[in-house]
Coordinates of C-alpha atoms and ligand atoms in Angstrom, one line a residue:
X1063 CA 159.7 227.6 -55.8
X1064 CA 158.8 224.9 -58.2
X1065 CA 158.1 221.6 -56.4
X1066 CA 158.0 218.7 -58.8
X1067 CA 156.8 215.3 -57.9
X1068 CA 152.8 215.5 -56.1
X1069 CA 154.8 213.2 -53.2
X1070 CA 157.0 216.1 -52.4
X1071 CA 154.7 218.9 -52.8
X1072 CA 152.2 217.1 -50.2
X1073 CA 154.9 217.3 -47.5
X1074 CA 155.7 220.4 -48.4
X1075 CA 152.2 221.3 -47.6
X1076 CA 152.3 219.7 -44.4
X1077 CA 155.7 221.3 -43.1
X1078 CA 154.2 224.4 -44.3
X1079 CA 151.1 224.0 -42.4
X1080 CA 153.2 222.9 -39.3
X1081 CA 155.5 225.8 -39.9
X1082 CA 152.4 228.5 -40.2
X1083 CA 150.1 227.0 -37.8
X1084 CA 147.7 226.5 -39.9
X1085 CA 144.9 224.4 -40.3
X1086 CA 143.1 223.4 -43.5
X1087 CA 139.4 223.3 -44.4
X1088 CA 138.1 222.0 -47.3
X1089 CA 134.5 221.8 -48.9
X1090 CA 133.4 218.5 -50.4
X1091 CA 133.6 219.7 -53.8
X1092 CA 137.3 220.4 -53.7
X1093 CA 139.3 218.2 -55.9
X1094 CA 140.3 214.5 -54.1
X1095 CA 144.1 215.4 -54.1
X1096 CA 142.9 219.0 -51.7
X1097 CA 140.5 216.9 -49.7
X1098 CA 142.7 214.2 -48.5
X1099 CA 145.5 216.7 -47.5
X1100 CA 142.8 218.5 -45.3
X1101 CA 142.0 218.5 -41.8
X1102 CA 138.1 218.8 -41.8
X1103 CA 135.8 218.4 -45.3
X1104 CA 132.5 219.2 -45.3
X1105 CA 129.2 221.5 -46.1
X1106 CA 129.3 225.0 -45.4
X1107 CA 128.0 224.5 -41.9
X1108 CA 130.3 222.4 -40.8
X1109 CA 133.5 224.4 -42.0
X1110 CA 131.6 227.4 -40.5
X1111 CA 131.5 225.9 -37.0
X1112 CA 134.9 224.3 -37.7
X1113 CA 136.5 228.0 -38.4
X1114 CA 134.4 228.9 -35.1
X1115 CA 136.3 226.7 -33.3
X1116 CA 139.6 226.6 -34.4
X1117 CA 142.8 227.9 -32.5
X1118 CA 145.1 227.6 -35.5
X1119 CA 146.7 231.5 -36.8
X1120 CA 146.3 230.7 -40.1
X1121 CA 142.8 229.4 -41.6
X1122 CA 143.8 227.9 -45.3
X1123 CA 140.5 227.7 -46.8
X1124 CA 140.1 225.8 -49.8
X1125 CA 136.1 226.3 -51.2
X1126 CA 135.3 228.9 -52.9
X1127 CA 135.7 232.8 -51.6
X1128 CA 132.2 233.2 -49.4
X1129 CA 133.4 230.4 -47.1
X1130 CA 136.6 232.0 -46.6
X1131 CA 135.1 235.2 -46.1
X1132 CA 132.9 233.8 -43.5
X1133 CA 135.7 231.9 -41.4
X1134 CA 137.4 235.5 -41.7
X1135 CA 133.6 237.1 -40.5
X1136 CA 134.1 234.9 -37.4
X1137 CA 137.8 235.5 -37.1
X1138 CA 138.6 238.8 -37.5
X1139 CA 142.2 238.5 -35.5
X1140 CA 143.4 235.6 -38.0
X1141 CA 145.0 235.2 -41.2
X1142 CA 142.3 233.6 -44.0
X1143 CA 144.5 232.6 -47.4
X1144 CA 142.6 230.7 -50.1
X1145 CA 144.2 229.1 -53.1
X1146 CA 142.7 231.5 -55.6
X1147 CA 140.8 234.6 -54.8
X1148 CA 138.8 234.5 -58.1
X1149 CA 136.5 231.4 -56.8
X1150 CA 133.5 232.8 -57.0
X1151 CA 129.9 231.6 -56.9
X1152 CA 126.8 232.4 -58.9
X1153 CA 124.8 232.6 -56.4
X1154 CA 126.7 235.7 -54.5
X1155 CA 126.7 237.3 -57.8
X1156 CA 123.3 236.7 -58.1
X1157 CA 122.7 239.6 -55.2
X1158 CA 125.1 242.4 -54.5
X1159 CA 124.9 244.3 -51.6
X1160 CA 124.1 247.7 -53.3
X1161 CA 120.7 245.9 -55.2
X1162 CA 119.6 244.1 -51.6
X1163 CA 119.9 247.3 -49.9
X1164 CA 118.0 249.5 -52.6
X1165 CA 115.2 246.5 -52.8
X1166 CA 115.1 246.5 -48.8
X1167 CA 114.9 250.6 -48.6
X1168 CA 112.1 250.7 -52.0
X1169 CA 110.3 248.0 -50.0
X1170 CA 110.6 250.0 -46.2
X1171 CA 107.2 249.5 -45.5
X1172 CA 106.9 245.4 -45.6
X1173 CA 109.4 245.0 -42.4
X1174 CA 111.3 242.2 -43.7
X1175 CA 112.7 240.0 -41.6
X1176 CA 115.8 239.1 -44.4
X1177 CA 117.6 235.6 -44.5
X1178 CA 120.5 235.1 -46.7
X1179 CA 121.8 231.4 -47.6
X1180 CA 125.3 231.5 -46.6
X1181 CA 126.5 231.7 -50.3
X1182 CA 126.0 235.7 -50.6
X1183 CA 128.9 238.3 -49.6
X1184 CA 130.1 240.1 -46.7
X1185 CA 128.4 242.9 -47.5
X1186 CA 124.4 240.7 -47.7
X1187 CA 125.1 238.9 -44.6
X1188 CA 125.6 242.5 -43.2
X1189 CA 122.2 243.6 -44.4
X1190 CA 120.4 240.8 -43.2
X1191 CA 119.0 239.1 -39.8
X1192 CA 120.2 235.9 -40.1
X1193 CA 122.1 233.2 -42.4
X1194 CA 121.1 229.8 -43.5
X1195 CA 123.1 226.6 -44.9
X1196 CA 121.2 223.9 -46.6
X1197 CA 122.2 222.0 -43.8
X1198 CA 119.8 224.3 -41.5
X1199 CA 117.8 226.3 -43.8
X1200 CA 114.3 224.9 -42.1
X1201 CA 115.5 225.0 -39.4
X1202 CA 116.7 228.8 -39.3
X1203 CA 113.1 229.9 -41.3
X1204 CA 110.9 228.2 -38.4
X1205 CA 113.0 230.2 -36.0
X1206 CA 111.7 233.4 -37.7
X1207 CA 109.4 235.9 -36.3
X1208 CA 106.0 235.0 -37.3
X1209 CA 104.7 238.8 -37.6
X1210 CA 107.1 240.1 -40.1
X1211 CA 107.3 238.7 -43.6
X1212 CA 110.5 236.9 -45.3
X1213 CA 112.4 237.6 -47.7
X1214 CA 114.8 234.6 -48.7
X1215 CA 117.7 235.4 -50.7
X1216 CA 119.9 233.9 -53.2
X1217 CA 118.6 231.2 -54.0
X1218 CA 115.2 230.9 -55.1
X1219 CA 115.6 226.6 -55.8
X1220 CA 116.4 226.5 -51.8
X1221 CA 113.7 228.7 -51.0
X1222 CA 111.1 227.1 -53.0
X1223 CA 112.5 223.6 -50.9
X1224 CA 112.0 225.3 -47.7
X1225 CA 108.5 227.0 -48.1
X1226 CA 107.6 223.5 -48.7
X1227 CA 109.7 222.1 -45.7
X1228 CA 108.4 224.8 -43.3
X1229 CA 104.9 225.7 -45.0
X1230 CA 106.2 229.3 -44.2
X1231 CA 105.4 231.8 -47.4
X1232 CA 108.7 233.9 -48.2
X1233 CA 109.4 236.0 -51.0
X1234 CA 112.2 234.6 -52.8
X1235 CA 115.1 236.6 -54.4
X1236 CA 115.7 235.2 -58.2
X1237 CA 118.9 233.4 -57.9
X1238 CA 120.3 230.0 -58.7
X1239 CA 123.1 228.0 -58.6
X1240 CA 124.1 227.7 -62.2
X1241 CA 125.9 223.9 -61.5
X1242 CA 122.5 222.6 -59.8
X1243 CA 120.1 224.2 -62.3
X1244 CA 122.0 222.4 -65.4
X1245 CA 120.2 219.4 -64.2
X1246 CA 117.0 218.6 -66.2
X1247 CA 113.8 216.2 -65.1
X1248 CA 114.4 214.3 -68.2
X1249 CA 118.5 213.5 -67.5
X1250 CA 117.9 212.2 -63.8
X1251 CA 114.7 210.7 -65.3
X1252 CA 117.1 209.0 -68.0
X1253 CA 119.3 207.7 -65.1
X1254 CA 116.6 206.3 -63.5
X1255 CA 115.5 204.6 -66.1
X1256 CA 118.7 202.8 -66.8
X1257 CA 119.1 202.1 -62.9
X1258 CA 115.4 201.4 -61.4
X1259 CA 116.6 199.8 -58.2
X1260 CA 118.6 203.4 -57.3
X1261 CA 117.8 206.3 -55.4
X1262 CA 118.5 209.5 -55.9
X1263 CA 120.0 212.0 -53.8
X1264 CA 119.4 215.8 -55.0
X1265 CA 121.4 219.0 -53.4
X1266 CA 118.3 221.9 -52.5
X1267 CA 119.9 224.3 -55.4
X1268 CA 118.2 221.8 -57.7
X1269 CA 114.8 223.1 -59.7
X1270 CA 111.8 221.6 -57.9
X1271 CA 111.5 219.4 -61.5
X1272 CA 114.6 217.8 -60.3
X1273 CA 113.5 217.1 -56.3
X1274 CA 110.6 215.9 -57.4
X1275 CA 112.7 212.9 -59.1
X1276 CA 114.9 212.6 -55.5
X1277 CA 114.3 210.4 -52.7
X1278 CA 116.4 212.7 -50.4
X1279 CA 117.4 216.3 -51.0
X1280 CA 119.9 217.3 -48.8
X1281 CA 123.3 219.4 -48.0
X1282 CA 126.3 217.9 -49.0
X1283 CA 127.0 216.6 -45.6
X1284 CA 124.0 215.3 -45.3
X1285 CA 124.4 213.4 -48.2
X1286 CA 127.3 211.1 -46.4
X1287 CA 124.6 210.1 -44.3
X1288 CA 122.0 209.4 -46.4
X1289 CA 123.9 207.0 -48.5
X1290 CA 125.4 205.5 -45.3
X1291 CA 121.7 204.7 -44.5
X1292 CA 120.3 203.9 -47.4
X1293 CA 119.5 200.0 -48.0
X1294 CA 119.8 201.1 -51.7
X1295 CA 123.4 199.5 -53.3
X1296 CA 123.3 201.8 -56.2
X1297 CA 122.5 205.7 -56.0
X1298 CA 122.8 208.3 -58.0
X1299 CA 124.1 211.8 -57.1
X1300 CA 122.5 214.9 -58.2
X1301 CA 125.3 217.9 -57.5
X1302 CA 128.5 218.6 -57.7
X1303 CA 131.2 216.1 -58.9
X1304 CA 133.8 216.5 -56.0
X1305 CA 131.1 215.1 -53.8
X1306 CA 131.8 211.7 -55.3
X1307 CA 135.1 211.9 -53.8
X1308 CA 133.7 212.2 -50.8
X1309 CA 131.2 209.6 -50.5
X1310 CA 133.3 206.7 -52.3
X1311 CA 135.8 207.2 -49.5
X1312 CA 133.3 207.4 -46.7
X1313 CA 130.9 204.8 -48.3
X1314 CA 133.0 202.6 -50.3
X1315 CA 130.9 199.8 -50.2
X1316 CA 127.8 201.8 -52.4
X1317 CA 127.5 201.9 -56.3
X1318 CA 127.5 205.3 -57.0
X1319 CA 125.7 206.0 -60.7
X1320 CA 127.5 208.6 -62.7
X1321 CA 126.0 208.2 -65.4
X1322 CA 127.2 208.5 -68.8
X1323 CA 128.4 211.9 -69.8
X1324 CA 125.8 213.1 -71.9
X1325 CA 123.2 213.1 -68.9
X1326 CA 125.5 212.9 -65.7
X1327 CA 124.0 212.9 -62.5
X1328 CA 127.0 215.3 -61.8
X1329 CA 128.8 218.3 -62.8
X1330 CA 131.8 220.4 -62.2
X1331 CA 131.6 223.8 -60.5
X1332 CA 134.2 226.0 -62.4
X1333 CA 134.5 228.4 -59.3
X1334 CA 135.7 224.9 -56.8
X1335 CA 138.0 223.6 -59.0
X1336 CA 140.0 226.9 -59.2
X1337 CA 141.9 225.3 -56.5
X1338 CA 144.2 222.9 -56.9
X1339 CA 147.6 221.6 -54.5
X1340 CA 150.1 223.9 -56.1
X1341 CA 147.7 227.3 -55.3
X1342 CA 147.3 225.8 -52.1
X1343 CA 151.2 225.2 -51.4
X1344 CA 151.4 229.0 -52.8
X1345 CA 149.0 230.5 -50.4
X1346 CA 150.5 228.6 -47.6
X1347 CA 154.2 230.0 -48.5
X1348 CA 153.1 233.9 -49.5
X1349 CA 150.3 233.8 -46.8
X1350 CA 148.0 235.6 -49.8
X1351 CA 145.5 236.1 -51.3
X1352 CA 144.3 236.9 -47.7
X1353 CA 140.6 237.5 -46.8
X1354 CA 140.1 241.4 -45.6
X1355 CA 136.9 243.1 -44.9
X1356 CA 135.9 246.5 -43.9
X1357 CA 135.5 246.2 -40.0
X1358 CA 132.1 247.8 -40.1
X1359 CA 131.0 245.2 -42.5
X1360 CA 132.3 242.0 -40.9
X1361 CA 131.1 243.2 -37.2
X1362 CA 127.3 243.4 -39.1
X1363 CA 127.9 240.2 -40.9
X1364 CA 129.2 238.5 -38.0
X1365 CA 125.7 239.5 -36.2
X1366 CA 123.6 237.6 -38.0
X1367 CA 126.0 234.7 -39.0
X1368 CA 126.9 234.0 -35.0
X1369 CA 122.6 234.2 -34.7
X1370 CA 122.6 231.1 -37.5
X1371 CA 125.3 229.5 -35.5
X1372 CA 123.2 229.7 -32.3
X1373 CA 120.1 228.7 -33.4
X1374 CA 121.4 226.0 -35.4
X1375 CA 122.5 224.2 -32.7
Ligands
13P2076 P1 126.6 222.7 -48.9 O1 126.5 223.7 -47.7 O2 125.4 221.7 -48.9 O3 127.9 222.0 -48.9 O4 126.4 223.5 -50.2 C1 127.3 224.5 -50.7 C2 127.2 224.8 -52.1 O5 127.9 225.7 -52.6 C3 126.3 224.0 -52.9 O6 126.4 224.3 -54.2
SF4_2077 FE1 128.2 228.5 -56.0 FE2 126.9 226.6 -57.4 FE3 129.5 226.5 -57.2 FE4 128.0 225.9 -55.0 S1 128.2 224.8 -57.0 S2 129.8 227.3 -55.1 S3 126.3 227.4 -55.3 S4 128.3 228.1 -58.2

């Protein structure tokens, strides 16, 4: 059914959700329209707990498909939809679960105790002992078992963040987030320059280059609070655009410094703005694409996500 006007196709969205008892969850870099129709926004940590918690039947999860996978990890008995099934990451393609398990076997003899940042598939959370966010990565590695060695994996940005949060050695898988590592020491420097009195937030999938520039690197939640704090009035953002959205409406009274296009402080992730209201209306209607998982591989997963959850708290 084609629903014209954006006023109509809102309610439809709510009288669908009412219908379906659904709720929706929405990651901050979702476009403004898909967060403001949402019942909880925020960082992967958050929406984890939140899909933990919830006693909806139908989880609508508009991110991209790891987070949708894992509310559908932690609720096996419910139906997960998601705009559009092809949101992707580059981190999770970074490390498929045949190439983690062949490094793990070929390396037998090292023992590692395995933590995978959240954005990875089903299939590496079911290979290793527990799962980060960068809203807890620290946090999770000091919880580690300080006789067996780590191995940290997507991201090799966060891990480098975290060795130097934690002052725990890990050997790092090599993958990045290709949004965060677009950012270059000389464009925030640039910014900077233009805006001396600013600070500058960074997300932890940034190259240490880029941290170095930051006065806070943080998860996206995080980053609500930080400019909340902040006695700085103008600050510039280093991740992904929908977080502006975000933060003007939370923090309206801030100067946030996009800078001009040529070196922006911020950048679209193709994979997040795959969804947009009309994929989400769809979903909600056809109740697909739905999230499935082999059972053997969502009870493993489940294992060491539920760990993350506990020691996070
Ligand atoms: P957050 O958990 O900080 O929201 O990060 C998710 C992400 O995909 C960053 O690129
Ligand atoms: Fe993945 Fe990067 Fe997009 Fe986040 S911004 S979902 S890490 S590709």
């Amino acid at each position: 059914m084609a629903i014209a006007p954006a006023l109509d196709l809102k309610e439809e969205i709510l009288r669908l959700k009412k219908e379906r008892n659904a709720v929706i969850l929405a990651h901050n870099y979702q476009v403004g329209p898909i967060q403001d129709i949402a019942d909880y926004v925020g960082d992967s940590l958050g929406l984890a707990y939140r899909a933990q918690e919830t006693d909806a039947d139908v989880i609508a999860f508009c991110g991209v498909h790891f987070m949708a996978e894992t509310a559908k990890i932690l609720n096996p008995e419910k139906t997960v939809v998601l705009p559009d099934k092809d949101a992707g990451c580059s981190l999770e393609q970074a490390c498929p679960a045949d190439k983690l398990a062949a490094y793990l076997e070929e390396h037998k003899e090292k023992n590692y105790y395995v933590i995978a940042y959240i954005n990875c598939s089903a299939g590496v959370k079911a290979l290793c002992d527990v799962i980060c966010t960068s809203g807890n990565a620290p946090r999770i590695v000091n919880q580690a078992p300080a006789d067996r060695p780590i191995l940290f994996v997507p991201d090799a940005n966060l891990g480098a963040w975290v060795m130097e949060q934690t002052g725990r050695k890990m050997d790092l898988w090599q993958g990045s987030c290709y949004v965060h590592v677009e950012f270059t020491q000389e464009s925030i420097q640039k910014i900077k320059d233009e805006y001396p009195d600013a600070v500058v937030v960074a997300h932890p999938e940034c190259t240490t280059a880029v941290r170095l520039l930051a006065d806070e690197v943080c998860s996206t939640e995080k980053m609500i609070h930080f400019c909340q704090k902040t006695p700085a009035q103008n600050i510039i953002v280093v991740t992904e655009s929908g977080m502006l959205h975000r933060i003007k409406k939370e923090v309206p009274e801030k100067n946030l410094i996009p800078g001009p296009t040529d070196h922006c402080a911020c950048a679209d992730c193709r994979y997040m703005k795959m969804n947009t209201l009309e994929k989400l209306h769809a979903c909600l209607e056809k109740l697909e694409p739905q999230v499935e998982l082999p059972e053997d591989v969502r009870a493993k997963a489940e294992i060491s996500l539920v760990r993350m959850l506990e020691q996070s708290k």
